[in-house]
Amino acid sequence: MDGRLSQFLQTYFEECRDSLSVCEPLVATLGEGADQETINTIFRCIHSIKGGGAAFGFERLVAFCHGLETALEALRSHRVVLDRAGYSVLVRSFDMVADLVAAAQTGVDLAAGAEAGLARDLQAWLLAAAPTAPPSPCQALTPSPAEEPVTWRIQFAPESNLLRKANEPLLLIRELSRLGQVHIIADTGRVPDLDSIDPEAAYLAWDIDLTTTAPLNDILEVFEFVTDDCRLTVAQRDAAANGLPARLSDDTAPTAAGPESVAITSNGSSRASASAVPTSAPTIRVDLDKVDRLANMVGEIVIAQSMLAQRFAELGVRDRTEINHGLEQLAQYTRDLQDSVMAIRAQPVKSVFQRMPRIVRDVAALLGKEARVVTTGEQTEIDKTVIEQLADPLTHLVRNAVDHGLEPPDERDRLGKPREGTISLSADHRGGRIVIEIADDGRGINRPRVLEKARNLGLIAEDHALTDADIDALIFLPGFSTNELVSEISGRGVGMDVVKRNIQALGGRISVTSTAGEGSRFSLSLPLTLAVLDGLVVAVGAESYIIPIQVIVESLRPRATDVHRVVGRGDVLALRGSYVPLVYLHRVFEVEGAVSDPSKGIVVIIDAEDRGQIGLVVDDLLGQQQVVVKSLEANYEPVQGIGGATILGSGQVALILDAAGLATSSPHRPGSDSQGGRIR
Amino acid sequence: MSVTVLPPRLDLAAAQPVLCALKAAAADAPVTHLDASAVDSIGTACIQLLLALDSSLSARGGRIYLDASSPAFTEAFQLLGLQSIHDRWQA
């Protein structure tokens, strides 16, 4: 395959992904009753996947999509009613389309006949659901004899570049011929001789008379993807011949008075149905790499601007009014530029949320439960990187909610709850962060059970008194599970501790609230982007380090009497009845000339995830600031205890500390007896 | 008499090589015999090349003879409204 075709293929798969992504949430709503626009949208998506697939010769995909189109067509023309069996087979069919697209993309074919059984199920459902004998696949798209056929004159003249854009008139005309009887006249007048022809240019044009009962929109849909690359006129032939105004056949007919005709040219388009073609701002596809490079470059500008401001301040120029004004403007524009670039990377959380209905459906079906998903705030935007890493923890929480949260339907009946449980997903911007909540209306956390398990595992002392919130938080401890049986659903060896770790790795926090008999609510608070973070700049000797604000609990200068040596385990700080292990940053990073006595420096208490709290001993706190994160992994190599690097306004490179990594490397880890814990 | 055998797949990617082959065939003689029996799929681009060949040969008093045609080849001409040309080449 040459480069251009491979580029078209890549575009096709991107469009498939978009189409499937549009379909996914809509398919989930079919079970609640299918409205016409939903079916139309799904039909268009499948039609688009099929059309492109045909151009690239993905025969299995095309054949299966055709069968699915037949079913959708029967549904939208009310020839069948969507029952539970139909919903199930349609859902599985969309999964199969996704699998066939993936197979076409990866080149790893599905097993021979993998889709055949499902195609038969689709047929069987059509037979069973139709009040009268259903049409065969070939007949499905032909007009119903009950409606009066209309003859349309379609003038289709491709622009020269139509073929180069992977469009094939032959496929379009074949699709058109499926709508009814066609009479095709080709105009060969523009085809040059052999010496002058451009082998990839389009020269032919056609006048096509189509006699059909299909609405105008069905005809226009055939040309949906070539309207910018052809001259297309569709006019009702009989009406034009009689000189009479054309009949407006249905709601989707043109809104303008006059004959029902529509001309589409490369210079502008008018469509028969405003609802069929939602208006949206023009968009372009851009490689993520290019956006990342842009974001990186803007990060450099932010750093340069900050350095410039600091240098001017250090110069001590007396009359700085104008310079200051300029610097402030530069700072404002730089912030705006940074926000704009971050906005390019931002995506609605919808892309993650829309996967959840299927997961809930599958898990509920496997467990014999009934569940539905309610989502709100799905247009809330968050950085693409965060979204990508959010999918796994969110999936786990949703599986858990169905598996552990929701009661079986009979039990819910007995409790006076609806048989169908509800999983609610919501997203909202709060205080510069995004808060995602996953709630269920199930049984809530069984606190006595959690407490018993935690004591059995030795996670808490027998006599340790805990509040309800403390008990709920126990589920995030490593290795904690109340599930005696290994569950196929959520017991995949991944516990809530991993979910918590994943969320914390994103700079986020997770908490849970629960009411017995009413359900649980998990709340995730995440940064909007991973490219910048709020950090506390601390001094250690001549070096500066950044501690992410979200892990800081407090900072203090302890009394010398509060610092104790534990033999073989290093120093601890006595703090309000607890002992917090101390980590001396100057020892970890081998910094000369730093303060080594905590009572003469500062101890910053940080939350080191599952290792609890640790105290970082530093010389001084230099201030809080937003920093641009530079990946150490991408530019150097991963270093334990370091989450990244940044450049301060002074031009100094400062390492961003990774709390969990520091705790792991601290001398207080189990089995360690050294005081060094050095990281090189 | 030489016969130009058309390959099974005549899509856009095949257009340039097919053009070269047709030019070579047209250079040999004003009459070109085509064997389209192996054609599994053919797109508009290659059909246009055959029409261009027809035009070039006609200008020299020649023509195309379609010695054999596959169902896919014939159907493509029908769909594009070129049945009469297809029939003329077969005559």
Short mmCIF file of C-alpha atoms in Angstrom, two decimals, chain A residues 355-577:
data_model
loop_
_atom_site.label_atom_id
_atom_site.label_comp_id
_atom_site.label_asym_id
_atom_site.label_seq_id
_atom_site.Cartn_x
_atom_site.Cartn_y
_atom_site.Cartn_z
CA ARG A 355 -17.63 3.24 28.17
CA MET A 356 -19.27 2.67 31.52
CA PRO A 357 -22.84 1.75 30.48
CA ARG A 358 -21.53 -1.24 28.60
CA ILE A 359 -19.32 -2.30 31.50
CA VAL A 360 -22.24 -2.00 33.90
CA ARG A 361 -24.48 -3.91 31.49
CA ASP A 362 -21.97 -6.73 31.06
CA VAL A 363 -21.13 -7.03 34.76
CA ALA A 364 -24.79 -6.88 35.79
CA ALA A 365 -25.70 -9.54 33.22
CA LEU A 366 -22.93 -11.80 34.50
CA LEU A 367 -24.07 -11.41 38.09
CA GLY A 368 -27.79 -11.64 37.40
CA LYS A 369 -28.28 -8.07 38.56
CA GLU A 370 -30.18 -5.23 36.98
CA ALA A 371 -28.44 -1.89 36.69
CA ARG A 372 -28.55 1.35 34.81
CA VAL A 373 -26.09 4.20 34.51
CA VAL A 374 -26.96 7.85 34.96
CA THR A 375 -24.30 10.36 33.94
CA THR A 376 -24.11 14.09 34.51
CA GLY A 377 -21.47 16.64 33.62
CA GLU A 378 -20.01 14.47 30.90
CA GLN A 379 -18.99 17.55 28.91
CA THR A 380 -16.67 18.61 31.74
CA GLU A 381 -13.22 18.91 30.23
CA ILE A 382 -9.93 17.58 31.51
CA ASP A 383 -6.47 17.06 30.03
CA LYS A 384 -6.28 14.16 27.59
CA THR A 385 -3.45 12.52 29.53
CA VAL A 386 -5.51 12.53 32.69
CA ILE A 387 -8.49 11.09 30.82
CA GLU A 388 -6.41 8.26 29.40
CA GLN A 389 -5.17 7.28 32.83
CA LEU A 390 -8.56 7.69 34.39
CA ALA A 391 -10.19 4.88 32.44
CA ASP A 392 -8.74 1.99 34.47
CA PRO A 393 -9.52 3.26 37.98
CA LEU A 394 -12.96 4.38 36.90
CA THR A 395 -13.70 1.02 35.32
CA HIS A 396 -12.62 -0.71 38.51
CA LEU A 397 -14.81 1.50 40.68
CA VAL A 398 -17.82 0.94 38.44
CA ARG A 399 -17.31 -2.84 38.39
CA ASN A 400 -16.98 -2.76 42.17
CA ALA A 401 -20.16 -0.74 42.52
CA VAL A 402 -22.16 -3.32 40.57
CA ASP A 403 -20.41 -6.33 42.11
CA HIS A 404 -20.20 -5.28 45.77
CA GLY A 405 -22.59 -2.36 45.96
CA LEU A 406 -25.81 -3.32 44.22
CA GLU A 407 -28.01 -6.01 45.73
CA PRO A 408 -29.55 -8.76 43.55
CA PRO A 409 -32.97 -7.77 42.13
CA ASP A 410 -34.96 -10.04 44.51
CA GLU A 411 -33.18 -8.64 47.53
CA ARG A 412 -33.85 -5.10 46.31
CA ASP A 413 -37.50 -6.09 45.91
CA ARG A 414 -37.62 -7.22 49.52
CA LEU A 415 -35.97 -3.98 50.64
CA GLY A 416 -38.53 -1.90 48.79
CA LYS A 417 -35.97 -0.64 46.28
CA PRO A 418 -36.45 -0.69 42.50
CA ARG A 419 -35.21 -4.00 41.10
CA GLU A 420 -32.87 -2.05 38.86
CA GLY A 421 -29.96 -0.48 40.71
CA THR A 422 -28.52 2.87 39.66
CA ILE A 423 -24.88 3.72 39.17
CA SER A 424 -24.42 7.48 38.95
CA LEU A 425 -21.40 9.09 37.36
CA SER A 426 -20.87 12.80 37.60
CA ALA A 427 -18.12 15.26 36.77
CA ASP A 428 -17.76 18.86 37.80
CA HIS A 429 -15.10 21.56 38.02
CA ARG A 430 -14.46 22.68 41.58
CA GLY A 431 -11.68 24.99 42.72
CA GLY A 432 -9.43 24.47 39.71
CA ARG A 433 -9.78 20.70 39.87
CA ILE A 434 -12.19 18.19 38.45
CA VAL A 435 -14.29 16.15 40.83
CA ILE A 436 -15.66 12.86 39.56
CA GLU A 437 -18.13 10.93 41.66
CA ILE A 438 -19.24 7.33 41.29
CA ALA A 439 -22.27 6.52 43.39
CA ASP A 440 -24.54 3.51 43.74
CA ASP A 441 -27.85 3.02 45.50
CA GLY A 442 -26.86 -0.38 46.86
CA ARG A 443 -26.21 -1.74 50.31
CA GLY A 444 -23.36 0.57 51.32
CA ILE A 445 -20.12 -0.47 52.99
CA ASN A 446 -20.59 -3.22 55.57
CA ARG A 447 -18.59 -1.55 58.34
CA PRO A 448 -18.66 -4.39 60.91
CA ARG A 449 -17.38 -6.73 58.20
CA VAL A 450 -14.66 -4.28 57.10
CA LEU A 451 -13.56 -3.76 60.70
CA GLU A 452 -13.42 -7.48 61.40
CA LYS A 453 -11.42 -8.14 58.28
CA ALA A 454 -8.97 -5.31 59.02
CA ARG A 455 -8.40 -6.70 62.51
CA ASN A 456 -7.94 -10.23 61.20
CA LEU A 457 -5.37 -8.97 58.75
CA GLY A 458 -3.60 -7.10 61.52
CA LEU A 459 -4.11 -3.78 59.78
CA ILE A 460 -5.45 -2.20 62.95
CA ALA A 461 -5.13 -3.01 66.64
CA GLU A 462 -7.98 -4.85 68.35
CA ASP A 463 -8.70 -1.95 70.67
CA HIS A 464 -8.24 0.82 68.12
CA ALA A 465 -11.39 2.95 68.02
CA LEU A 466 -12.27 4.18 64.55
CA THR A 467 -14.87 6.59 63.21
CA ASP A 468 -17.19 5.53 60.38
CA ALA A 469 -15.04 7.53 57.93
CA ASP A 470 -11.89 5.79 59.24
CA ILE A 471 -13.50 2.38 58.71
CA ASP A 472 -14.62 3.28 55.19
CA ALA A 473 -11.07 4.42 54.39
CA LEU A 474 -9.75 0.97 55.37
CA ILE A 475 -10.88 -0.41 52.01
CA PHE A 476 -8.03 1.54 50.41
CA LEU A 477 -5.38 -0.33 52.37
CA PRO A 478 -3.17 -2.70 50.36
CA GLY A 479 -4.36 -6.29 50.30
CA PHE A 480 -7.70 -5.42 51.81
CA SER A 481 -10.74 -7.26 50.45
CA THR A 482 -13.89 -8.52 52.11
CA ASN A 483 -14.58 -10.79 49.20
CA GLU A 484 -14.04 -14.35 50.33
CA LEU A 485 -14.40 -15.66 46.82
CA VAL A 486 -12.25 -14.49 43.98
CA SER A 487 -14.71 -12.64 41.86
CA GLU A 488 -14.57 -12.72 38.07
CA ILE A 489 -15.73 -9.17 38.11
CA SER A 490 -13.80 -7.04 40.52
CA GLY A 491 -11.56 -9.56 42.21
CA ARG A 492 -8.93 -9.57 39.53
CA GLY A 493 -6.09 -9.21 41.95
CA VAL A 494 -6.47 -5.47 41.82
CA GLY A 495 -7.70 -3.84 44.99
CA MET A 496 -8.89 -0.42 45.93
CA ASP A 497 -5.33 0.36 46.99
CA VAL A 498 -4.29 0.19 43.36
CA VAL A 499 -7.16 2.46 42.41
CA LYS A 500 -6.02 4.90 45.06
CA ARG A 501 -2.41 4.68 43.91
CA ASN A 502 -3.43 5.32 40.30
CA ILE A 503 -5.47 8.34 41.30
CA GLN A 504 -2.64 9.67 43.44
CA ALA A 505 -0.20 9.13 40.60
CA LEU A 506 -2.35 11.56 38.66
CA GLY A 507 -1.99 14.08 41.46
CA GLY A 508 -5.48 13.24 42.63
CA ARG A 509 -7.24 12.20 45.81
CA ILE A 510 -9.96 9.64 46.39
CA SER A 511 -12.43 9.39 49.25
CA VAL A 512 -15.55 7.43 50.00
CA THR A 513 -18.73 8.11 51.91
CA SER A 514 -21.28 5.43 52.55
CA THR A 515 -24.63 4.95 54.24
CA ALA A 516 -25.74 1.47 55.17
CA GLY A 517 -28.65 0.37 53.01
CA GLU A 518 -28.48 3.48 50.84
CA GLY A 519 -25.25 3.11 48.91
CA SER A 520 -21.72 4.42 48.57
CA ARG A 521 -20.18 7.41 46.85
CA PHE A 522 -16.57 7.53 45.71
CA SER A 523 -15.22 10.99 45.06
CA LEU A 524 -12.16 11.59 42.89
CA SER A 525 -10.51 15.00 42.87
CA LEU A 526 -8.07 15.40 40.01
CA PRO A 527 -5.91 18.17 38.56
CA LEU A 528 -7.07 19.53 35.22
CA THR A 529 -3.67 18.91 33.70
CA LEU A 530 -0.45 17.10 34.44
CA ALA A 531 1.62 19.70 32.61
CA VAL A 532 1.63 22.20 35.46
CA LEU A 533 1.31 21.73 39.19
CA ASP A 534 1.15 23.84 42.31
CA GLY A 535 4.23 23.20 44.35
CA LEU A 536 5.99 24.34 47.50
CA VAL A 537 9.59 25.34 46.78
CA VAL A 538 11.87 24.20 49.60
CA ALA A 539 15.56 24.83 50.14
CA VAL A 540 18.03 22.06 51.01
CA GLY A 541 21.52 23.48 51.16
CA ALA A 542 22.04 25.37 47.91
CA GLU A 543 19.46 23.22 46.12
CA SER A 544 15.75 23.80 45.66
CA TYR A 545 13.10 21.09 45.47
CA ILE A 546 9.42 21.20 44.67
CA ILE A 547 6.89 19.36 46.85
CA PRO A 548 3.48 19.01 45.14
CA ILE A 549 0.98 20.96 47.22
CA GLN A 550 -1.64 18.22 47.17
CA VAL A 551 0.51 15.83 49.23
CA ILE A 552 1.44 18.37 51.91
CA VAL A 553 -0.38 17.94 55.22
CA GLU A 554 1.41 20.62 57.25
CA SER A 555 4.84 22.09 57.91
CA LEU A 556 6.42 22.95 61.24
CA ARG A 557 9.67 23.58 63.07
CA PRO A 558 9.77 20.87 65.76
CA ARG A 559 11.35 21.13 69.17
CA ALA A 560 14.55 19.14 69.55
CA THR A 561 12.87 17.08 72.26
CA ASP A 562 10.20 15.91 69.81
CA VAL A 563 12.74 14.20 67.56
CA HIS A 564 13.63 10.66 68.63
CA ARG A 565 16.06 8.10 67.31
CA VAL A 566 14.64 4.60 66.75
CA VAL A 567 17.47 2.11 66.67
CA GLY A 568 17.90 0.70 63.20
CA ARG A 569 14.91 2.65 61.83
CA GLY A 570 16.10 6.26 61.77
CA ASP A 571 14.50 9.30 63.36
CA VAL A 572 10.83 9.94 64.11
CA LEU A 573 8.97 13.08 65.06
CA ALA A 574 6.52 12.94 67.95
CA LEU A 575 3.48 14.78 66.67
CA ARG A 576 0.21 14.96 68.57
CA GLY A 577 0.49 11.47 70.00
#
